[in-house]
Amino acid sequence: MITDNLDDLDNENSSEPKESRSYFEAEQQYQCAACGETNDIFVDIAEGYSQSFVEECYACDKPNQITIAIDPNTGQVSVGSDLIS
Ligand SMILES: [Zn+2]
């Protein structure tokens, strides 16, 4: 006799914890180097204490070179922005 127990197994698997997502994400702000508008960005601290990437301003669409510096002792995040010419 074949009974279908697969549904029960699926239900158990669906209760797996979702806590494994990184908490090393900090919401930061930078000021657009072109228009001065404040933009929100998310910094993934797990990427390292010194980061650099490009973000486009939501207001003027100009790309900003974002520089992130994280103090390993205090966890303080500094955000710098430069206009890309
Ligand atoms: Zn801008």
mmCIF file of C-alpha atoms and ligand atoms in Angstrom:
data_model
loop_
_atom_site.group_PDB
_atom_site.id
_atom_site.type_symbol
_atom_site.label_atom_id
_atom_site.label_comp_id
_atom_site.label_asym_id
_atom_site.label_seq_id
_atom_site.Cartn_x
_atom_site.Cartn_y
_atom_site.Cartn_z
ATOM 1 C CA MET A 1 0.000 0.000 0.000
ATOM 2 C CA ILE A 2 1.328 3.388 -0.981
ATOM 3 C CA THR A 3 0.527 6.334 1.236
ATOM 4 C CA ASP A 4 1.471 9.855 0.317
ATOM 5 C CA ASN A 5 3.594 11.161 3.148
ATOM 6 C CA LEU A 6 5.472 13.685 1.021
ATOM 7 C CA ASP A 7 3.071 16.476 1.892
ATOM 8 C CA ASP A 8 3.842 16.039 5.561
ATOM 9 C CA LEU A 9 7.569 16.246 4.899
ATOM 10 C CA ASP A 10 7.151 19.434 2.881
ATOM 11 C CA ASN A 11 5.233 21.040 5.698
ATOM 12 C CA GLU A 12 8.014 20.311 8.143
ATOM 13 C CA ASN A 13 10.622 21.775 5.819
ATOM 14 C CA SER A 14 8.675 24.995 5.417
ATOM 15 C CA SER A 15 9.253 25.811 9.085
ATOM 16 C CA GLU A 16 13.008 26.195 8.659
ATOM 17 C CA PRO A 17 14.408 29.238 10.431
ATOM 18 C CA LYS A 18 15.038 32.407 8.450
ATOM 19 C CA GLU A 19 17.472 33.804 11.014
ATOM 20 C CA SER A 20 20.487 33.043 8.854
ATOM 21 C CA ARG A 21 20.174 36.346 6.992
ATOM 22 C CA SER A 22 22.959 38.787 7.709
ATOM 23 C CA TYR A 23 22.345 41.428 10.318
ATOM 24 C CA PHE A 24 25.482 43.235 9.219
ATOM 25 C CA GLU A 25 23.531 45.682 7.169
ATOM 26 C CA ALA A 26 23.350 49.281 8.220
ATOM 27 C CA GLU A 27 21.178 51.989 6.752
ATOM 28 C CA GLN A 28 23.277 55.027 5.979
ATOM 29 C CA GLN A 29 22.881 58.263 4.093
ATOM 30 C CA TYR A 30 25.076 60.142 1.711
ATOM 31 C CA GLN A 31 24.750 63.580 0.246
ATOM 32 C CA CYS A 32 24.762 63.689 -3.538
ATOM 33 C CA ALA A 33 27.927 65.435 -4.698
ATOM 34 C CA ALA A 34 26.047 66.940 -7.636
ATOM 35 C CA CYS A 35 22.775 68.281 -6.236
ATOM 36 C CA GLY A 36 23.193 67.905 -2.468
ATOM 37 C CA GLU A 37 20.159 65.660 -2.065
ATOM 38 C CA THR A 38 20.331 63.118 0.759
ATOM 39 C CA ASN A 39 20.167 59.526 -0.423
ATOM 40 C CA ASP A 40 19.570 56.435 1.678
ATOM 41 C CA ILE A 41 21.870 53.494 1.117
ATOM 42 C CA PHE A 42 22.350 50.139 2.744
ATOM 43 C CA VAL A 43 25.865 49.229 3.734
ATOM 44 C CA ASP A 44 26.668 45.547 4.047
ATOM 45 C CA ILE A 45 29.257 45.602 6.822
ATOM 46 C CA ALA A 46 30.201 42.004 6.036
ATOM 47 C CA GLU A 47 31.712 43.310 2.781
ATOM 48 C CA GLY A 48 34.593 44.805 4.707
ATOM 49 C CA TYR A 49 35.710 47.843 6.667
ATOM 50 C CA SER A 50 36.630 49.796 3.586
ATOM 51 C CA GLN A 51 34.320 49.827 0.623
ATOM 52 C CA SER A 52 33.859 51.793 -2.551
ATOM 53 C CA PHE A 53 31.033 51.610 -5.030
ATOM 54 C CA VAL A 54 28.919 53.714 -7.326
ATOM 55 C CA GLU A 55 25.401 54.872 -6.516
ATOM 56 C CA GLU A 56 23.122 56.965 -8.663
ATOM 57 C CA CYS A 57 21.359 59.826 -6.943
ATOM 58 C CA TYR A 58 17.618 59.293 -6.877
ATOM 59 C CA ALA A 59 17.010 62.993 -7.458
ATOM 60 C CA CYS A 60 19.372 63.872 -10.316
ATOM 61 C CA ASP A 61 20.534 60.430 -11.535
ATOM 62 C CA LYS A 62 24.177 61.469 -11.372
ATOM 63 C CA PRO A 63 26.532 58.684 -10.310
ATOM 64 C CA ASN A 64 28.315 59.208 -7.011
ATOM 65 C CA GLN A 65 31.430 57.358 -6.000
ATOM 66 C CA ILE A 66 30.605 56.218 -2.493
ATOM 67 C CA THR A 67 33.391 55.504 -0.054
ATOM 68 C CA ILE A 68 32.563 53.588 3.102
ATOM 69 C CA ALA A 69 34.893 53.437 6.069
ATOM 70 C CA ILE A 70 33.945 51.391 9.103
ATOM 71 C CA ASP A 71 35.820 51.717 12.363
ATOM 72 C CA PRO A 72 36.515 48.117 13.442
ATOM 73 C CA ASN A 73 36.602 49.138 17.098
ATOM 74 C CA THR A 74 33.461 51.206 17.374
ATOM 75 C CA GLY A 75 31.531 49.972 14.336
ATOM 76 C CA GLN A 76 31.025 53.590 13.363
ATOM 77 C CA VAL A 77 30.316 53.956 9.654
ATOM 78 C CA SER A 78 31.583 56.953 7.695
ATOM 79 C CA VAL A 79 30.178 57.652 4.256
ATOM 80 C CA GLY A 80 31.835 59.844 1.670
ATOM 81 C CA SER A 81 30.592 60.803 -1.776
ATOM 82 C CA ASP A 82 32.410 62.148 -4.795
ATOM 83 C CA LEU A 83 31.075 63.123 -8.164
ATOM 84 C CA ILE A 84 32.267 60.984 -11.017
ATOM 85 C CA SER A 85 33.368 63.140 -13.901
HETATM 86 ZN ZN ZN B 1 21.828 64.326 -6.999
#
